[in-house]
Structures are given as structure tokens and as C-alpha cells.
Coordinates of C-alpha atoms in Angstrom, one line a residue:
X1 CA 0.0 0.0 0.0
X2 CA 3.1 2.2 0.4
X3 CA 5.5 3.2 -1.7
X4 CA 9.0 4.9 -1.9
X5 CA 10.4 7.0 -4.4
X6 CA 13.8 7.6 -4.4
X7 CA 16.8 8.9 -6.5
X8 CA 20.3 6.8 -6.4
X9 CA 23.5 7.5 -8.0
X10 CA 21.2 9.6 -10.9
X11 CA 18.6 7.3 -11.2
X12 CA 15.2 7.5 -9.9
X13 CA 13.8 4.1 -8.1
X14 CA 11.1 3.5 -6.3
X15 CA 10.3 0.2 -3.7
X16 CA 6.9 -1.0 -2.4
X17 CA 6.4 -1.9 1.2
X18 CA 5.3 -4.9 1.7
X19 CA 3.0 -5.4 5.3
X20 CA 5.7 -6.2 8.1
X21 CA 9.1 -4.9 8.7
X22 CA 11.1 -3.4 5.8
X23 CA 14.9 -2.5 7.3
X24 CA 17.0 0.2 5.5
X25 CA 20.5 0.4 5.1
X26 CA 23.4 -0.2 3.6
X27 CA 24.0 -4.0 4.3
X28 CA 23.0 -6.7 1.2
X29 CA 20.3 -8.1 3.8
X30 CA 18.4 -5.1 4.3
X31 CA 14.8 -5.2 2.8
X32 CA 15.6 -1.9 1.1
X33 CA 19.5 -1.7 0.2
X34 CA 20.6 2.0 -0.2
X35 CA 24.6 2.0 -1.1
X36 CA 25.2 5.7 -0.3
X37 CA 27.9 5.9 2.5
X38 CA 26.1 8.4 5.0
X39 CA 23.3 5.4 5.3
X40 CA 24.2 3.6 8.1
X41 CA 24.8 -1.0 7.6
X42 CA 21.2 -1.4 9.8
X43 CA 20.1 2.9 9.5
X44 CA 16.1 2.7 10.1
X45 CA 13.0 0.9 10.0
X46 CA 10.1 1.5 7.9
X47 CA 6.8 -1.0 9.6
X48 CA 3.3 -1.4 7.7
X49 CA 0.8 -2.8 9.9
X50 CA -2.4 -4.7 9.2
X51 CA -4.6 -1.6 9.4
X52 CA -2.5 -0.1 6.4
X53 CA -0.7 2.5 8.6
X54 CA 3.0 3.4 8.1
X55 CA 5.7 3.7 11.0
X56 CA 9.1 4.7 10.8
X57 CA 11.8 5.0 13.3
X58 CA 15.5 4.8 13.7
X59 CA 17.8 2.1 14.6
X60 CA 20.6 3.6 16.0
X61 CA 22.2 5.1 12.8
X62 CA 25.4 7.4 12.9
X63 CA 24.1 10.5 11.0
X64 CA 20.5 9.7 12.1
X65 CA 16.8 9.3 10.7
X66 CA 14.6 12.6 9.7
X67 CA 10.7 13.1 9.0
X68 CA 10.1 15.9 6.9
X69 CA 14.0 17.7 8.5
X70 CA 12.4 16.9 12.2
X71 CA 14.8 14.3 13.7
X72 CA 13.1 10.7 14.5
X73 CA 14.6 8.3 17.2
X74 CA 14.1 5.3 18.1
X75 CA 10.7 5.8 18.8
X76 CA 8.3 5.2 15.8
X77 CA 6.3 7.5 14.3
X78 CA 3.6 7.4 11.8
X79 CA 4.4 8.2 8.6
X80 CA 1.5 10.3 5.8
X81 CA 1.9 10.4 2.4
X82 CA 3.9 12.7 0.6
X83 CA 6.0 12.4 3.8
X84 CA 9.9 12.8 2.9
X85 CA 12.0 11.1 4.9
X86 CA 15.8 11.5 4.9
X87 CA 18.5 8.7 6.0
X88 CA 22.0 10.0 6.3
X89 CA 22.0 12.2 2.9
X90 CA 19.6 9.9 1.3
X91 CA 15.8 11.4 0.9
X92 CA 13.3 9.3 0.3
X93 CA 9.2 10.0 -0.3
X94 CA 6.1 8.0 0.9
X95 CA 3.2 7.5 -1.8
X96 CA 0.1 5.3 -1.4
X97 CA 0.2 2.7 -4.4
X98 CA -3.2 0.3 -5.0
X99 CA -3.2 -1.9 -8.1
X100 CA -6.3 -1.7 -9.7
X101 CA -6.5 -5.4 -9.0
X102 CA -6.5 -5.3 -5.0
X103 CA -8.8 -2.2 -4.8
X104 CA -11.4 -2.7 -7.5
X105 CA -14.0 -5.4 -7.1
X106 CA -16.3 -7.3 -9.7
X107 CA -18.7 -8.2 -7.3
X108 CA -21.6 -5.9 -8.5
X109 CA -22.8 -3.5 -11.4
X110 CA -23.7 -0.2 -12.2
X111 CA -26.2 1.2 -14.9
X112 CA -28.6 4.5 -15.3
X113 CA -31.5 4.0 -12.5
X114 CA -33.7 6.6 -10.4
X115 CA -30.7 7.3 -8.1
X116 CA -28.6 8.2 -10.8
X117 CA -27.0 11.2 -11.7
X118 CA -24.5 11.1 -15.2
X119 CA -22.9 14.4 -16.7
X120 CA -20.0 14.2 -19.2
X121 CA -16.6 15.4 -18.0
X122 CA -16.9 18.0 -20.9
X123 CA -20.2 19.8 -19.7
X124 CA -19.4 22.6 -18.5
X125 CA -19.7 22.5 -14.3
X126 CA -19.7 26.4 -13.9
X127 CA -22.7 27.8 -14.5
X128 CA -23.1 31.7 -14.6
X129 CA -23.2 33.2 -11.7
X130 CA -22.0 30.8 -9.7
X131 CA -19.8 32.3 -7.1
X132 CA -19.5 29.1 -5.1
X133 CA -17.8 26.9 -8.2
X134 CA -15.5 29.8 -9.0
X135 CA -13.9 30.4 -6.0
X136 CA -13.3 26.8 -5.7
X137 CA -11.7 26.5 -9.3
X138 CA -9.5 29.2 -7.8
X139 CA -8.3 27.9 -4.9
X140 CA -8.0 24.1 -7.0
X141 CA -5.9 26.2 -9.7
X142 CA -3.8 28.6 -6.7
X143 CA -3.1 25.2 -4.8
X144 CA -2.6 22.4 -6.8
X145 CA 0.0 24.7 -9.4
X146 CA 1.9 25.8 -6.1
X147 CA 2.0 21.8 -5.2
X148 CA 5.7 20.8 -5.2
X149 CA 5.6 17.3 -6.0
X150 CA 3.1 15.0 -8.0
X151 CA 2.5 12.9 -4.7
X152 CA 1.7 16.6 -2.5
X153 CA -0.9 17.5 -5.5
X154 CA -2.8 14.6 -5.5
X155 CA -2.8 14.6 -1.3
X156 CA -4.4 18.3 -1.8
X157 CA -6.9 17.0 -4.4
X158 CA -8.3 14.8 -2.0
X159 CA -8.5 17.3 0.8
X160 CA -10.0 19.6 -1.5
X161 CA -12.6 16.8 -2.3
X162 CA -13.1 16.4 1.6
X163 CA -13.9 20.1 1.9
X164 CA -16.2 20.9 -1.1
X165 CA -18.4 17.9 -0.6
X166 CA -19.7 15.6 2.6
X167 CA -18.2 12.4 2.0
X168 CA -17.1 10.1 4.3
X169 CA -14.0 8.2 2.0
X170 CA -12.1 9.3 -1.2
X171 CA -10.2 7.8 -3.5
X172 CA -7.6 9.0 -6.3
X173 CA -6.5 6.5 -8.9
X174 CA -3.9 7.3 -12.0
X175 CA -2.3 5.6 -14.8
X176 CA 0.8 6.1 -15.8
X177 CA 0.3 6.0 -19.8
X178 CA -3.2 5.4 -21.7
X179 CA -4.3 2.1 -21.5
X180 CA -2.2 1.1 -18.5
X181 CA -3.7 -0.1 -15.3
X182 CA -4.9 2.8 -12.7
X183 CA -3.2 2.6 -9.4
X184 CA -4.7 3.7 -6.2
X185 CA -2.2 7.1 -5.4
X186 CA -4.7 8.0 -2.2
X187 CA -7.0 6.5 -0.3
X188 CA -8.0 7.8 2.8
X189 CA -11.1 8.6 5.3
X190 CA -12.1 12.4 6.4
X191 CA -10.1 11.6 9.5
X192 CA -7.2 11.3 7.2
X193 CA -6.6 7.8 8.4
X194 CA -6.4 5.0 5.3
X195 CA -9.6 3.3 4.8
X196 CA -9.6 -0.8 5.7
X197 CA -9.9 -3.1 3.3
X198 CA -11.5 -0.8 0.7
X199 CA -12.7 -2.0 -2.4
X200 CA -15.1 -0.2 -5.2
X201 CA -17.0 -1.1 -8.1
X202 CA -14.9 -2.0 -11.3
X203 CA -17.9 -1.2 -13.2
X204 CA -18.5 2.1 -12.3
X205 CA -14.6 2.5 -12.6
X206 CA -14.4 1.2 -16.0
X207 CA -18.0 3.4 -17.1
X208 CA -16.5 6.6 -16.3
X209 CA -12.9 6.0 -17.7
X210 CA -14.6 4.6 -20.8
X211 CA -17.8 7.0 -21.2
X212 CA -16.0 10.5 -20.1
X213 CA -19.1 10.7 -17.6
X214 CA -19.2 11.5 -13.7
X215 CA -21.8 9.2 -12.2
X216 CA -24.0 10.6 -9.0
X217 CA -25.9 7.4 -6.9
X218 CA -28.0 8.9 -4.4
X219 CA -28.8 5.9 -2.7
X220 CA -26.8 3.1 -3.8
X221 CA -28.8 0.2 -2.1
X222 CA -32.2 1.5 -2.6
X223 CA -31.0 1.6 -6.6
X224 CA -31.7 -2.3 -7.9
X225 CA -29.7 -1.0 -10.9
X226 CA -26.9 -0.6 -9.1
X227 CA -27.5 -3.9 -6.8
X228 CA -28.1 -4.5 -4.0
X229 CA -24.5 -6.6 -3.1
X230 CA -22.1 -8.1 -0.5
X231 CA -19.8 -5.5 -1.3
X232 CA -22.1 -2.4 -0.7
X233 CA -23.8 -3.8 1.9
X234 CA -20.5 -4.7 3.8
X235 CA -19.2 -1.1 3.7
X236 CA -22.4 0.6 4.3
X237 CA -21.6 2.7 1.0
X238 CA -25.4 4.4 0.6
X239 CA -24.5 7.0 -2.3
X240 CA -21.0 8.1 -4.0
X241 CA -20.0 10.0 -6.4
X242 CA -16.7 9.1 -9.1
X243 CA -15.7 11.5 -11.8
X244 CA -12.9 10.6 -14.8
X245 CA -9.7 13.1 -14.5
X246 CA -10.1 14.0 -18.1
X247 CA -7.5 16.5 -19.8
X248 CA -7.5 16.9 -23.7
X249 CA -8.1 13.4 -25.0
X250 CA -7.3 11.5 -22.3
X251 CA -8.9 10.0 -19.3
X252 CA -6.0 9.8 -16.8
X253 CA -7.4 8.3 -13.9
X254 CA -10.8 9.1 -11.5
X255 CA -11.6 10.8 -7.9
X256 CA -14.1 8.6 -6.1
X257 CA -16.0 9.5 -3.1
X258 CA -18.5 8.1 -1.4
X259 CA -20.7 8.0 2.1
X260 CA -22.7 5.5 4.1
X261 CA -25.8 7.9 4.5
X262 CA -28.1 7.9 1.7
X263 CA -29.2 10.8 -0.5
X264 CA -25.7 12.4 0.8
X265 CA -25.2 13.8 -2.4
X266 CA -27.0 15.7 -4.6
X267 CA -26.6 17.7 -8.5
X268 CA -24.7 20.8 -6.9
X269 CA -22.1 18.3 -5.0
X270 CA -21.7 16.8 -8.5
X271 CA -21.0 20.0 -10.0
X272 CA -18.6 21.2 -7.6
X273 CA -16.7 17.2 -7.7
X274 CA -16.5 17.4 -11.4
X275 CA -14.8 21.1 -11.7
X276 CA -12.9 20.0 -9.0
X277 CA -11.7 17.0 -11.1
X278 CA -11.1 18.7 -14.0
X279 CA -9.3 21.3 -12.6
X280 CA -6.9 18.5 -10.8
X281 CA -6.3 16.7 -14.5
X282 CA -4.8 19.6 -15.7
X283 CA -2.5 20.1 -13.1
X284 CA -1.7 16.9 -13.2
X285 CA 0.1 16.5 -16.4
X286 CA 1.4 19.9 -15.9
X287 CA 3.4 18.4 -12.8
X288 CA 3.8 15.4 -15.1
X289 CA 5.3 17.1 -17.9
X290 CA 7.2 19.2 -15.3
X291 CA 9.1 16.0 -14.1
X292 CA 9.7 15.0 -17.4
X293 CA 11.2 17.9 -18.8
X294 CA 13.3 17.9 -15.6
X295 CA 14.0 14.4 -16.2
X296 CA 15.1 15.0 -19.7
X297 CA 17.0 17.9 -18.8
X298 CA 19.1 15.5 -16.3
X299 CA 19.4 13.1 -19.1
X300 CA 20.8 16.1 -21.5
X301 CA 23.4 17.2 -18.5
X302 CA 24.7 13.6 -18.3
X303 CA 25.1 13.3 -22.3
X304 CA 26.6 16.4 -22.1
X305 CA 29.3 15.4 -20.0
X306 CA 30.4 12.6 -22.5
X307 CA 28.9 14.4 -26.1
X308 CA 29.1 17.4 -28.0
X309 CA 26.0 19.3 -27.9
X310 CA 25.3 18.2 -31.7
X311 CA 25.7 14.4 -30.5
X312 CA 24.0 15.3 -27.4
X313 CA 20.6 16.4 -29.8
X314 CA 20.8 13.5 -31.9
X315 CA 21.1 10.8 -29.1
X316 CA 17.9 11.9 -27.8
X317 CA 16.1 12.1 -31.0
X318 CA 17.3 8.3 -31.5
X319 CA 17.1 7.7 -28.4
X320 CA 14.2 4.8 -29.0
X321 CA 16.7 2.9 -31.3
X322 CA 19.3 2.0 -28.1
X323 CA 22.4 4.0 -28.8
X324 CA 23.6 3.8 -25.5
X325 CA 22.9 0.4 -24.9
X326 CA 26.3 -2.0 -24.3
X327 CA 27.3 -3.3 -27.9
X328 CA 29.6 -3.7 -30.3
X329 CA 30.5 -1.0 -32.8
X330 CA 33.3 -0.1 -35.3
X331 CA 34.9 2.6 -33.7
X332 CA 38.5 4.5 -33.9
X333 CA 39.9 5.2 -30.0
X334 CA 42.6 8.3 -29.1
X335 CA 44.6 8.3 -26.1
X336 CA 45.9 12.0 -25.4
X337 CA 48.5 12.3 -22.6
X338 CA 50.7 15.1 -21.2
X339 CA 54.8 14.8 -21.0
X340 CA 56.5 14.9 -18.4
X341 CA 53.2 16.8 -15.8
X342 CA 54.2 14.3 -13.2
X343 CA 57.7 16.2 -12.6
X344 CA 56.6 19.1 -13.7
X345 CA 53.8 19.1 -10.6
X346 CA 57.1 18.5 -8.3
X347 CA 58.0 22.0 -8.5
X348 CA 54.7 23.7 -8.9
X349 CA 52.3 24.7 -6.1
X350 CA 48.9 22.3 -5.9
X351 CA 46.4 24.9 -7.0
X352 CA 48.8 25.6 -10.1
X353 CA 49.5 22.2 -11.1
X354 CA 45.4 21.8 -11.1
X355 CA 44.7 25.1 -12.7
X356 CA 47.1 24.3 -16.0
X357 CA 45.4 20.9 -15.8
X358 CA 42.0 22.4 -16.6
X359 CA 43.3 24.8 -19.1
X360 CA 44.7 21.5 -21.0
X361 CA 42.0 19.2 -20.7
X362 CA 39.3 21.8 -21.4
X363 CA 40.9 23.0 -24.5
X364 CA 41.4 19.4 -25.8
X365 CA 38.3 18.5 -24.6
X366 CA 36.5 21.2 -27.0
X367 CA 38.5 20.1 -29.9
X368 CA 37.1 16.3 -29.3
X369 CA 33.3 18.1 -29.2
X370 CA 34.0 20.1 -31.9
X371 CA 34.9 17.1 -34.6
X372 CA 31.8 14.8 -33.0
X373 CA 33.9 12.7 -31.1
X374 CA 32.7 10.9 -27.4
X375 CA 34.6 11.7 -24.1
X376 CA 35.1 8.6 -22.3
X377 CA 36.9 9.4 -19.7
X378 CA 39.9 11.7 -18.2
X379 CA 42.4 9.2 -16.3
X380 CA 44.7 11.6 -14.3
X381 CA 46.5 13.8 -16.8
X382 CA 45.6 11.9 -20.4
X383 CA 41.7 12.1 -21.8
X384 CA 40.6 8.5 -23.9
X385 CA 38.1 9.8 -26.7
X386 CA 35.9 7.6 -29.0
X387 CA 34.9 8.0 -32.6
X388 CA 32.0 6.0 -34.0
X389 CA 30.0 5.6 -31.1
X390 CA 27.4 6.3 -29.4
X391 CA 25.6 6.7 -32.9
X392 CA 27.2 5.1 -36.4
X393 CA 30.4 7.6 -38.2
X394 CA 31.5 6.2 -41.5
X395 CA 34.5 8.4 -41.4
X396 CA 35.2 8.2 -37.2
X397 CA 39.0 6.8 -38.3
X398 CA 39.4 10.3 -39.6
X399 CA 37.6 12.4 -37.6
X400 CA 39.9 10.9 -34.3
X401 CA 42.9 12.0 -37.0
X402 CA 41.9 15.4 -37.9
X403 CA 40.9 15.9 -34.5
X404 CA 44.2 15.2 -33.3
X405 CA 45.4 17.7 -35.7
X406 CA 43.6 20.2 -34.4
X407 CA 44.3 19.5 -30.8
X408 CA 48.3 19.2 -31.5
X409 CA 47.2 23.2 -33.1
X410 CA 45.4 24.3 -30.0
X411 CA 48.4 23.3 -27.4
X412 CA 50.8 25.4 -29.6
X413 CA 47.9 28.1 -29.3
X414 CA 47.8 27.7 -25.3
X415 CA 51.4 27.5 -24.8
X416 CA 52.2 30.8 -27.0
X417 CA 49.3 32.5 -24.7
X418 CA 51.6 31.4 -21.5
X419 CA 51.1 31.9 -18.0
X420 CA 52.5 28.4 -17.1
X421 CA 55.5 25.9 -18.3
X422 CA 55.0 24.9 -21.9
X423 CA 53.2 21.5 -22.5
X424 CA 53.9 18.7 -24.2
X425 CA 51.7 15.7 -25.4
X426 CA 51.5 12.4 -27.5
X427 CA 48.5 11.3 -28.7
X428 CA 47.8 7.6 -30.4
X429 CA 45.2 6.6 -32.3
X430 CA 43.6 3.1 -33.2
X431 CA 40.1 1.7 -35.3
X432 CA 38.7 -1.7 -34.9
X433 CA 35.4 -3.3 -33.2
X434 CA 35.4 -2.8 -29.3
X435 CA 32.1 -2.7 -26.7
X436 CA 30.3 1.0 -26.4
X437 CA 27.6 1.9 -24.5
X438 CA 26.3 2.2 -20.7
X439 CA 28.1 -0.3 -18.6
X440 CA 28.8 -0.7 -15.0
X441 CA 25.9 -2.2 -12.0
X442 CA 22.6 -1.3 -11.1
X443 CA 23.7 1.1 -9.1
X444 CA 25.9 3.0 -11.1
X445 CA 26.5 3.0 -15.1
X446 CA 28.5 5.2 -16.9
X447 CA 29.0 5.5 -20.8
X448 CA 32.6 3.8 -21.7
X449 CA 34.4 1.4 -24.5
X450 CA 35.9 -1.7 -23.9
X451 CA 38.2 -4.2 -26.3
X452 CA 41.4 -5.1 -27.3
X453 CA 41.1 -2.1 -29.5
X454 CA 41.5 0.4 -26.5
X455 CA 44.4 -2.0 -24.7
X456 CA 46.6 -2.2 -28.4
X457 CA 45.6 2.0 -28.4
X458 CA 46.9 2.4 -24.1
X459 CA 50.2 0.4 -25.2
X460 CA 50.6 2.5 -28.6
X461 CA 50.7 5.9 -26.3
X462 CA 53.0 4.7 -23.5
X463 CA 54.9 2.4 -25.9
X464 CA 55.8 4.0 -29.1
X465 CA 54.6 7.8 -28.9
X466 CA 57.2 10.4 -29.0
X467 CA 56.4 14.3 -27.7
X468 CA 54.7 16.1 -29.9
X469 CA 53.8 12.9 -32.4
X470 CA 50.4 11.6 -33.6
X471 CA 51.2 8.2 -33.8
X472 CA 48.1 5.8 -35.5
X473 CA 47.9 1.9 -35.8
X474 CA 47.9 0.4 -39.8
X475 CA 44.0 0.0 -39.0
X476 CA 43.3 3.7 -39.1
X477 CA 46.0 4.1 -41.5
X478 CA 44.1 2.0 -43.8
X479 CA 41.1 4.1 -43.6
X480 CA 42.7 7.4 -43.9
X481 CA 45.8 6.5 -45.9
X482 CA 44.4 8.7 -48.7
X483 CA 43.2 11.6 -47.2
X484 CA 46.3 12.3 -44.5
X485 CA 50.4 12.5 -44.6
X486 CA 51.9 10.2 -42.7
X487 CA 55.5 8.5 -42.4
X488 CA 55.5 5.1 -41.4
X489 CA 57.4 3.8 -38.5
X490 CA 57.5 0.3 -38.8
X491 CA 56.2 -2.2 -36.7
X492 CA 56.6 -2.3 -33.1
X493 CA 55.9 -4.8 -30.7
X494 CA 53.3 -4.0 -27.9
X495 CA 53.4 -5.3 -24.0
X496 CA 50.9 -7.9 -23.8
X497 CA 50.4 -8.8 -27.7
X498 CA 51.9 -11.7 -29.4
X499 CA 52.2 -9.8 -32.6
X500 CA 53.3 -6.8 -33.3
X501 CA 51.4 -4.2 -35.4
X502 CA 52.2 -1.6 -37.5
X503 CA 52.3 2.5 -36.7
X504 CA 52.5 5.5 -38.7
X505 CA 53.0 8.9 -37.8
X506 CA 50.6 11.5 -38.6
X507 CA 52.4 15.1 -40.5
X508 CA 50.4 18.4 -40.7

């Protein structure tokens, strides 16, 4: 019935509570395993009991348990909805989560009858002059727009349902995408406690998701139509009201109240229920598409860090067709490293050392973005770049050439503008078929390139790269033999290969 959304090393998770004892912390036999070091091995204890209630308390952790920045101890306290609790540096929030198959019940029908009131989500609700209906659409649209999060929205859309109309229970169900399943997002009882075993007509669900109408029963067991059933009977439900959460074309989910006196409800409660639900659809996907520009802007940030922003753009417009999925590609690899910054750091105060570091790996790392090549990684002083990947380049042998070019031209630029020692590099360069893509755990997966390609290219560099040279395997010289100068070098042999390759180095 609980939830917990979550975000962990740049990915956003989420972990239902089962009934019982979840612990949290950072041990693999944890019900909830969070890897972040400020969590404590055992850190806190999360407890659903069997009359759907939430309690949390701490177990002792070092940097302590906290609901909503209020410090918990060992003593549990009850945790609400839209709650955020925070575990060393690690914030998590509670939702209420229903499937559509524990809450909603087949056990009786619905259809038009004496105690029935239908208006289409499209009628208008607000008639003229109706003071009462547009002051609530102005507090719905002043509250629910200020509404941080989705899960704080849809916990005010239920109070505001308590407050316009008299019922007793309400219930807000969503779907995440048309035609998925609705899930139960709040269910709770005017006393704000969560309602016991509650279940509600799949019928009257599926008539107002499918028709677009809000359906009014006055008296739900006087109504034959709507039947006179274990399940009404049980809860005492006597009249409720359910309206669809209709924006645009879409029916997103429904709000569902209901009461166990009869005749509870009547046509101006419906009007006021169906503004109200319209009015809470809209903000709805606003928050939704909210997250997921946020989302999307995250996703753009992390691109970015690996991508030039023209890569960047076209990985997400392909970004149904798996480019960053782990696989194998034909791509060209350059390893770019500085001579001789180890001794040079000896004499040089920290914060200089760093600063001329920057300056170097910035500079090169333009050049890389400039000619559409892929950042893999920096590895202390030397930057490994990829051409062909994450997305298909024909000519990625020489781009990673002509790159090299032009970063050998931008050193000579930075070291005539001085302010620090002159630098020195050597760069190597190698093409064949080698692993791109996101790889790593679960927990953490970063975009990299793997193969013999990028070993035989680490060797080339430390093995037979002078200052100041561009030196390329015979596979890239193959595929740019016509279109550079180069001098051939012979072949060398490489630690760790059992045959030795050629290299050729690049001219300008």
C-alpha cells in the first residue's frame, strides 16, 4: 500500500512496502539496500501494519533518521503520504500505491437508475453566476499549481474533495500512460486515516474512464440497478459520487467518493466534484510534464558530459533505437596524454598544477566536441576519446585524426598565450570493433568502450609515442591512408600482444 520513491546514484527508483518490517540500510540483507555511505549497515525501519498504517523510526544510525528535516529516534512515528523522509544524505518519499486489482472489485454493477445522476466530464460545471464553483476553481488552480511534487498534488486534491463535498471516504487512482492499469495514489477517510480493506466497483470505474461521464448514486442500495450486493452492503456505502480526470483526449485516472448515509449527495455536490476533477487533471500532467522535462534535462546534463551538444541532440532524437545500450560497434579510439606533468607538478604549487590541468584538458576537450567525437573518460593527466559511437560515423577513423590535428594546433595556441610551463603531449590513435555503451551495476552506469582495441591504443601511447607525435595503428592508416600525410614507422611490438602491429606517424 506504500511506496517509496527515491533517487540513487542519478537514477530515480522507487520500492513498495510490503506489510511487516522493511529494514533500511546499507547491508545486502536489508529489505531496502541503499549503497550511499552516509546510510548507516542497519540505519532505520520502515513497519506497515495490518490496518494499512505506516511507521518509521531509527535504529541507531550514525548521521540519524529525519521526517520531513524533524529528527526521529528510536521511537516510531507514523508516517502520511507525501511524507519525505531522509537517511544520512539519502531522501526518500512515501506515496500510497493500490493496483487496480487489490482495490477494485467485480462483485456488483452499475447502470442508469432513479438514483442516478450522469454528466460528461466535458459539460461545463460552472454555471453563470455561480460564485461558489469559481472560487473553488481558484483555490484548485492557486493550490494544486503551487503543489511541489506530483504525490503533495494529489494529497491536496483529496483534501479539496473532503472540503467541497460531505463524504465520508475518497479515493484517487492514476495511470501512468493510456491504457495502463490505474493505481490507487490515495485513499483515505475524512479523518485522514487510510480506509480498511477498501474495495469499489470495477464497473463504475471502467463506465467513467470509458464514457468521459461522472456518475452521481443517491442511494446506492435503494437503486436495484446498481445492486443491492455483499460488497455495498458490507461497507455501508449508501450513495458516491466518481468523476474521470479528463485533460485533452485522455482520461488519466478518477476521484471517487463516497458515504454510508443515503441521499448524501445531490446535483450541486456533482458540480462542484467534477470542476474540481477537472481542474486536478490539468495540473496533473502539468506536474507530469514538469518531471519530465526535468527528467530530460538530467538526461541532457549527463550526455553532455560525454557528447558534444550536436551528438547530445541527436542521441535523444534516436534515443528509442538503443544508442547507448552495451554493444559492439566499429569505432576509432585516441589516447591523449601530457609529458612529463608528473615532474613538472614537483616543483609547482597544488592549486597551479590543477589550474594548468584544466586549461589543457578543457581546451582538448572542445577540440574532441568540436569534430563529434565521445569523451570517455579523463584518467589523471591523459583524456581517452571515441569516434563511432554512441551513434554510427563512416568516417570516425578520420575524424579521431583530424581531431588530433587540431588539438596538436590548439596546445601550440595555449602554450604561446603562456602563463605556465610549456606542455607537451602524445596522442595515439587506433580503429577496430570494441564494446560501447552504458556499462557498470545497477547502481551505477556510466557510458565507456571496452576491447582489445582500446588496450593495443593504451600500449601505442606509453609504448611508441614520442612528444609532440600523432602516432596511428595500420588499421586507421588504412582508412585514412588517402586523405592524410603520414611516415611510417615500422612495426613495433606491444606489451601484452603476441604480434606486433604496424604505426605510422601523422604530419600536418
Amino acid at each position: 500500500m506504500f511506496l517509496l520513491r527515491y533517487t540513487e546514484a542519478g537514477l530515480d527508483k522507487t520500492h513498495l512496502l510490503a506489510q511487516g518490517q522493511t529494514i533500511v540500510g546499507r547491508l545486502p540483507t536489508c529489505g531496502l539496500v541503499l549503497a550511499d555511505i552516509s546510510v548507516s549497515r542497519n540505519h532505520a525501519s520502515l513497519r506497515v501494519d495490518d490496518k494499512g498504517r505506516c511507521w518509521f523510526q531509527d535504529l541507531g544510525s550514525r548521521f540519524g533518521s529525519f521526517r520531513n528535516e524533524k529528527r526521529v529516534l528510536i521511537e516510531e512515528v507514523e508516517l502520511a503520504p507525501g511524507d519525505a523522509i531522509k537517511l544520512g544524505d539519502q531522501t526518500l518519499t512515501i506515496e500510497q500505491h493500490v493496483s487496480e486489482k487489490e482495490l477494485l472489485s467485480e462483485n456488483h454493477e452499475v447502470s442508469d437508475g432513479p438514483g442516478t445522476i450522469l454528466r460528461r466530464a466535458d459539460e461545463p460545471a460552472v454555471k453563470s453566476g455561480d460564485g461558489h464553483l469559481v472560487r473553488l476553481l481558484s483555490d484548485a488552480g492557486r493550490t494544486l499549481l503551487g503543489s511541489q511534487t506530483l504525490t503533495e498534488m494529489l494529497n491536496h486534491v483529496v483534501e479539496m474533495a473532503f472540503a467541497a463535498v460531505p463524504a465520508e471516504r475518497a479515493f484517487l487512482m492514476l495511470r501512468d500512460s493510456p491504457g495502463a492499469e490505474l493505481t490507487a495514489r490515495v485513499l483515505r477517510q475524512r479523518d485522514g486515516t487510510p480506509p480498511k480493506n477498501p474495495t469499489l466497483s470495477r464497473s463504475v470505474v471502467q463506465r467513467v474512464l470509458t464514457e468521459r461521464v461522472a456518475i452521481l448514486a443517491a442511494d446506492a442500495t435503494s437503486d436495484n440497478k446498481l445492486g443491492m450486493t455483499d460488497s455495498i452492503l458490507a461497507l455501508s456505502i449508501r450513495s458516491f459520487m466518481c468523476a474521470p480526470l479528463w485533460n485533452r483526449d485522455d482520461v488519466i485516472g478518477v476521484l471517487y467518493v463516497d458515504s454510508s448515509r443515503a441521499s448524501r449527495f445531490g446535483a450541486a455536490d456533482l458540480d462542484a466534484f467534477t470542476a474540481l476533477a477537472n481542474a486536478a487533471a490539468v495540473a496533473i500532467e502539468q506536474s507530469r510534464l514538469s518531471a519530465q522535462l526535468l527528467e530530460e534535462t538530467k538526461h541532457r546534463e549527463r550526455l553532455a558530459r560525454y557528447h558534444s551538444p550536436a551528438v547530445v541532440t541527436r542521441i535523444l532524437q534516436d534515443s528509442g533505437n538503443g544508442a547507448m545500450m552495451a554493444q559492439e560497434r566499429d569505432v576509432t579510439i585516441m589516447f591523449c596524454d601530457l609529458v612529463g606533468f608528473t615532474t613538472m607538478c614537483e616543483a609547482l604549487p597544488p592549486a597551479q598544477s590543477a589550474t594548468i590541468l584544466n586549461a589543457f584538458l578543457t581546451r582538448m576537450t572542445d577540440v574532441v566536441f568540436d569534430h563529434e567525437g565521445t569523451l570517455d573518460k579523463f584518467i589523471g593527466d591523459a583524456l581517452l576519446a571515441v569516434f563511432g559511437a554512441p551513434l554510427d560515423q563512416p568516417d570516425h577513423a578520420l575524424k579521431a585524426v583530424r581531431t588530433a590535428i587540431a588539438m596538436r594546433k590548439a596546445l601550440a595556441d595555449l602554450n604561446e598565450r603562456g602563463g605556465g610551463p610549456p606542455l607537451q603531449m602524445r596522442i595515439a590513435i587506433n580503429s577496430g570493433v570494441g564494446i560501447t555503451g552504458d556499462i557498470g551495476s545497477p547502481r551505477r552506469r556510466e557510458f565507456t568502450v571496452l576491447g582489445d582495441v582500446v588496450n593495443t591504443c593504451s600500449r601505442m601511447e606509453g609504448e611508441a609515442t614520442g612528444p609532440g607525435e600523432i602516432v596511428i595503428s595500420g588499421s586507421t592508416y588504412a582508412c585514412v591512408k588517402d586523405q592524410v600525410k603520414t611516415r611510417a614507422l615500422g612495426t613495433k611490438m606491444l606489451r601484452g600482444r603476441a604480434t606486433p602491429i604496424e604505426i605510422y606517424a601523422v604530419e600536418d
